[in-house]
Amino acid sequence: MMEQKMNKGWASQDHVGEIKSELLELNMGPQHPATHGVLRLLLETDGEIVYKCTPVLGYLHRCAEKIAEGINYKQWVVYSDRFDYLAPMCCNHAYVTAMEKVGQIEVPERAEHIRVVVAELSRIASHLIALATFGLDMGAWTPLLYMFREREVILDLLERISGGRMLYNYMIPGGVRYDIPNDNWEQDVLDFVTMVETKKVPDYNNLLSYNKIFIERLGNVGVLSVEDCFDYGCTGPVLRGSGVKFDCRRDDAYSAYPKFDFEIPVGEGEVGQVGDCWDRYMVRMKEIEQSCRIIRQALEQMPDGPYQTHELKKIIKAPAGAAYSRTESSKGELGHYIIADGGQIAFRHKVRSPSFCNLQVIEKVGVGMMVSDLVAFVGSLDIVLGEIDR
Amino acid sequence: MEALIELLRSLPGASGMSDQTAFIAAAASMATIMFMVMALCAIVFTWMERKVAGFIQNRYGPMRTGRWHGVAQAIADMLKILSKEDIIPAEADKGLFIFGPILVLLGSLLAWAAIPWGPNFIAADFDLGLFYIFAVSSMVILGLLMSGWASNNKWALYGAARGAAQMISYEIPLALATIPVVMYVGSLNTTDIVVAQQGGIWNWFVFRNPFLFIAFFLYFIASIAETNRGPFDMPETESELVAGYHTEYTGMRFAFFFLSEYANLFLVALIASMVFLGGWWAPIPGLPNVPWLTFVIKGILMVFLNMWVRWTLPRVRVDQLMHLCWKVMIPLSLLCVIGSGIWMMLSGQAGV
Amino acid sequence: MEMKAIYDLLAEHLGAGALGFMDEGIEAHADIDPARIVDAATFLRDDERLLFNQLMCLSGIDWDGYDENGKGKSVAILGYSDEGQPETSDRVAEGDFGVAYHLYSHSLKHKFTLRVRVPRDVAKLPSVTGVWSTAGWHEREAWDMLGIRFEGHPDLRRMLLDEDWEGHPLRKDYQMPAMYGIVPMDGKPLNKNPFSPDEIAKPPVREEQPPAPDDAPTEGE
């Protein structure tokens, strides 16, 4: 039998060793209510305990990297939305930041502020879904409806500024496509942000976060040590849940983030060990509050000026060279490695998606868990298959 | 039951019926009425569940079918389910597959025989009433296991195994919580249990002594677990097992599971009102009282509480569920039994 | 620490294995001999002055047809022609394969980039899965997309494409398949657009909406 240290479960290693049983091969298939997207998990279980967990990917592979070698930089922005389709503005932001680094394009201040506002709104929307579906996996049906109510408001706000409800194609290398509409958009965003901070987040904490059953389900489950996180390249709330204060917005200081004052929440092991599923959940909840803070500062300090760089020609060419640039998407560190050859089409464009690296941990940590805990763990990693399969 | 026999004999041309025929005819009509009541309660409670869920989740629920707040939704659902194709998986064990839901339905239906709707209004008034109810509702566990096994589906097997373990375990605190009441009444006859609570709300068993108060809540929690609902719906958790033990069922067979779930729900709610909340007696003695209506209203209130809990709380994991039953609820219910007995002795009510 | 300083330490350790440090351009990188990559990786991870504990990204690159002059004249990829046939080309692919490693240190907050190049007919290099476990899936993807074989990888098989897929799509000489199983592939959408080009050009006319039925719930219900 394996020498793995099992997470808290009621079957001890000796008990399983005495009774000779066969391992049941289960398929948590591509269509399954709990795997967030078309993820297939091949499990070998003995009763409730999982002994091997292998993710099978590729059901949502759409060849975005090959497409990047066939169309020009400006046209590819629309594909960047489709990666993390729950926080598309963050993905847009990642791509245009990388493209501007390779192409050495300047961006006006106003455009940077607008980018920050919409990216943070997208981040809030993504975290709302993450928390809502996580609660749903745990059997709490009601927070899902409440959080989707808030997400509807965000989608309406983003529709007013970009024209799309869920996939925006809003940022371009050199600025943003449209300016802020003059139908009181900024005040509406401020009102929404105030409502979320003062009324909704305490509401969710009362209903779900500190509920005894929820804490029992998630405390001490799926503990990720800091070494495992670094080794497997986990970033984002997964890494912060294990206690590491790392955020690309602070450490890489891209866009307008250096101007704003915000905290980086980390997991503190409030209901169990540091790095369990509850910590990751709470980090996301606190990040919603921090995003509200950033949005408020970005709107208050919004400068006047152009929203696109003046030198933006119809055809954007990037000089020969290569650069890797990363930004903090809602799931973690989203990086683009672009190799340019002087023309308008990238030579090689590699996307480093956070969910791809976060999911790999499941092959190690999933061993020894119960099936219910595995569902909780996958939910706490907050993966999006669009990013993983690209 | 005797009243029904009299009624049948008074029908034109039936006065010469022998005792046996009259008995069988009365029993058959009683069973039919019970089945219709079960179907009716499934219809009412599906609608109620969807409305309650909707309002808790800040939305409306069904609104369109049937003019006012979607009252015809359940009937529409029933018609839809009846029109579905009956699929039996190729590798499934046919006999068990067909028989499983029947057993589940039977287990829920038979227990209704001993529920007292009013002073002389009970299908089968026999001295083992309460014990009979708990014994017979265990048949549901057999049916559940059969369905899960016969489906030839690993997820269904998971659901069936979990469900069987859960239901068997929670039978114990369920029954133990009603023992103090039986100690007070001195008989398992359900009519006697209700009659012992006459005289107003302070005579209801839930308020008679603090141990019975605790026993009421233990009973409530065990009943949620027994009906596989709410925070204890591990066997049929959508997010893990698709649909648990009834994954492979379609059409009428699925409707059997559905019917039996809501029938069970109403059954345990009625038992709670009968044993703890005064049965058909009104809270204040002088009020004009239609016995069966009061009883049904109390049952509906308990069902509402059940639904409220379901849509608020997240799910308990299987091993935590077991821990809760064996290490928390059973000791507590034994404590209630002992404590209640001591209270009875000290307050001079022993020897009733 | 500056990248040049990091490179100096690495060159000191590797000796002949460090092939050079390219400083021009937006991002500096170090070129390493592919046979010594595991050694370099272990040194970069374990040395106390460097402590590169996270491999941010491992990218496979096909350098075939890269325009060295920076004029944007790299070889175009092959797609489908207008008639729906996969494009073919007589050009023989001859560029190298490359792999780029981007490293980051959480403790010391510095970054570094490594690059290796292997000739096309060899297409093999040692795997760094033993150094950073995250390389496991990145290398699988590089194998899947580009056909670069990583020796010592515990589980090198296709990841994003089907197990029975032929070819490595991100190569510059990859020809699109004409059939996948029994489905013909022609670069066109699988279902026809129901509108003719004239209808598409004409703007739609909004018809009068019929009045709502009486029993529809109004806002306040």
Coordinates of N, CA and C in Angstrom, one line a residue, chain A residues 10 24-28 32-34 45 47-48 137-139 141-142 145-146 149 211 213 216-217 370-373 375, chain B residues 55-59 154-155 157-158 162 231 233-234 238-242 310-320:
Chain A
W10 N -12.0 8.8 7.9 CA -12.3 8.0 8.9 C -11.7 6.6 8.7
L24 N -11.7 0.7 -7.4 CA -12.8 1.0 -8.3 C -12.4 2.1 -9.2
E25 N -12.4 1.9 -10.5 CA -12.0 3.0 -11.4 C -13.2 3.8 -11.8
L26 N -13.2 5.0 -11.3 CA -14.3 5.9 -11.6 C -14.0 7.0 -12.5
N27 N -14.9 7.5 -13.2 CA -14.7 8.6 -14.1 C -15.5 9.8 -13.8
M28 N -14.9 10.8 -13.1 CA -15.7 12.0 -13.0 C -15.6 12.7 -14.3
H32 N -20.1 16.7 -15.8 CA -20.3 16.4 -14.4 C -20.6 17.7 -13.7
P33 N -21.6 17.7 -12.8 CA -22.0 19.0 -12.2 C -20.9 19.6 -11.4
A34 N -19.9 18.9 -10.9 CA -19.0 19.5 -9.9 C -17.7 19.9 -10.5
T45 N -10.5 4.5 -6.7 CA -11.0 4.7 -5.3 C -11.2 3.3 -4.7
G47 N -13.7 2.4 -2.0 CA -14.8 2.9 -1.2 C -14.8 4.4 -1.4
E48 N -14.5 5.2 -0.3 CA -14.6 6.6 -0.4 C -13.2 7.2 -0.7
D137 N -21.2 23.4 -4.7 CA -20.6 22.1 -4.5 C -20.7 21.5 -3.1
M138 N -20.7 22.4 -2.1 CA -20.9 22.0 -0.8 C -22.3 21.8 -0.4
G139 N -23.3 22.1 -1.3 CA -24.7 21.9 -1.0 C -25.4 23.1 -0.6
W141 N -27.3 26.0 -1.7 CA -27.8 26.5 -2.9 C -28.1 28.0 -3.0
T142 N -28.3 28.6 -1.8 CA -28.8 29.9 -1.8 C -27.7 31.0 -2.1
L145 N -27.4 32.0 -5.8 CA -28.3 33.0 -6.3 C -28.0 34.4 -5.9
Y146 N -27.6 34.6 -4.6 CA -27.3 35.9 -4.2 C -26.1 36.5 -4.9
R149 N -26.7 37.5 -8.4 CA -27.4 38.8 -8.5 C -26.4 39.9 -8.5
N211 N -20.5 29.4 8.7 CA -21.4 28.4 9.0 C -20.7 27.1 9.5
I213 N -21.3 23.9 9.5 CA -21.2 22.8 8.6 C -20.2 23.1 7.5
E216 N -16.7 22.7 8.9 CA -16.4 21.3 9.1 C -16.0 20.6 7.8
R217 N -16.7 21.0 6.7 CA -16.4 20.4 5.4 C -15.0 20.8 4.9
M370 N -11.0 11.8 0.5 CA -12.3 11.2 0.1 C -12.9 11.9 -1.1
V371 N -13.8 11.2 -1.7 CA -14.4 11.8 -3.0 C -15.0 13.2 -2.7
S372 N -15.7 13.3 -1.6 CA -16.3 14.6 -1.3 C -15.3 15.7 -1.1
D373 N -14.1 15.3 -0.4 CA -13.1 16.2 -0.2 C -12.4 16.6 -1.5
V375 N -13.9 16.9 -4.4 CA -14.8 17.9 -5.0 C -14.5 19.2 -4.3
Chain B
F55 N -38.3 31.9 -2.8 CA -38.3 33.1 -2.0 C -37.1 33.2 -1.1
I56 N -36.5 32.1 -0.7 CA -35.3 32.2 0.1 C -34.2 32.7 -0.8
Q57 N -34.2 32.3 -2.1 CA -33.1 32.7 -3.0 C -33.4 34.0 -3.7
N58 N -34.4 34.7 -3.2 CA -34.6 36.0 -3.7 C -35.1 36.0 -5.1
R59 N -35.9 35.0 -5.4 CA -36.6 35.0 -6.7 C -38.0 34.4 -6.6
K154 N -21.7 2.9 -11.4 CA -20.9 3.0 -10.2 C -21.3 4.2 -9.3
W155 N -21.8 5.3 -9.9 CA -22.2 6.4 -9.1 C -23.5 6.0 -8.4
L157 N -24.2 3.1 -7.3 CA -23.8 2.3 -6.2 C -23.3 3.1 -5.1
Y158 N -22.5 4.1 -5.4 CA -22.0 5.0 -4.3 C -23.2 5.6 -3.6
R162 N -24.1 4.9 0.4 CA -24.2 6.0 1.4 C -25.5 6.1 2.0
P231 N -29.4 19.2 4.8 CA -27.9 19.1 5.0 C -27.4 17.6 4.9
D233 N -28.2 15.3 2.5 CA -28.6 14.6 1.2 C -27.4 14.1 0.5
M234 N -26.4 13.6 1.2 CA -25.2 12.9 0.5 C -25.6 11.9 -0.5
E238 N -26.2 16.3 -6.0 CA -26.0 16.5 -7.5 C -24.6 16.8 -7.8
S239 N -23.9 17.5 -6.9 CA -22.6 18.0 -7.4 C -21.6 16.9 -7.4
E240 N -21.8 15.8 -6.7 CA -20.8 14.7 -6.8 C -21.3 13.5 -7.5
L241 N -22.5 13.1 -7.3 CA -22.9 11.8 -7.9 C -23.9 12.0 -9.0
V242 N -24.0 13.0 -9.6 CA -25.1 13.3 -10.6 C -26.4 13.2 -9.9
R310 N -33.2 23.1 4.5 CA -32.6 22.5 3.4 C -31.9 23.6 2.5
W311 N -32.7 24.7 2.3 CA -32.2 25.7 1.3 C -31.2 26.7 2.0
T312 N -31.0 26.5 3.3 CA -30.0 27.5 3.9 C -28.7 26.9 4.1
L313 N -28.6 25.6 4.5 CA -27.4 25.0 5.0 C -26.6 24.2 4.0
P314 N -25.3 24.2 4.0 CA -24.5 23.3 3.1 C -24.6 21.9 3.6
R315 N -24.0 21.0 2.8 CA -24.1 19.6 3.0 C -23.1 19.1 4.0
V316 N -23.5 18.0 4.7 CA -22.5 17.4 5.7 C -21.9 16.2 5.0
R317 N -20.6 16.0 5.2 CA -19.9 15.0 4.5 C -20.2 13.6 5.2
V318 N -20.1 12.5 4.4 CA -20.6 11.2 4.9 C -20.0 10.8 6.2
D319 N -18.7 11.0 6.4 CA -18.2 10.5 7.7 C -18.6 11.4 8.8
Q320 N -18.7 12.7 8.5 CA -19.2 13.6 9.6 C -20.6 13.3 9.9

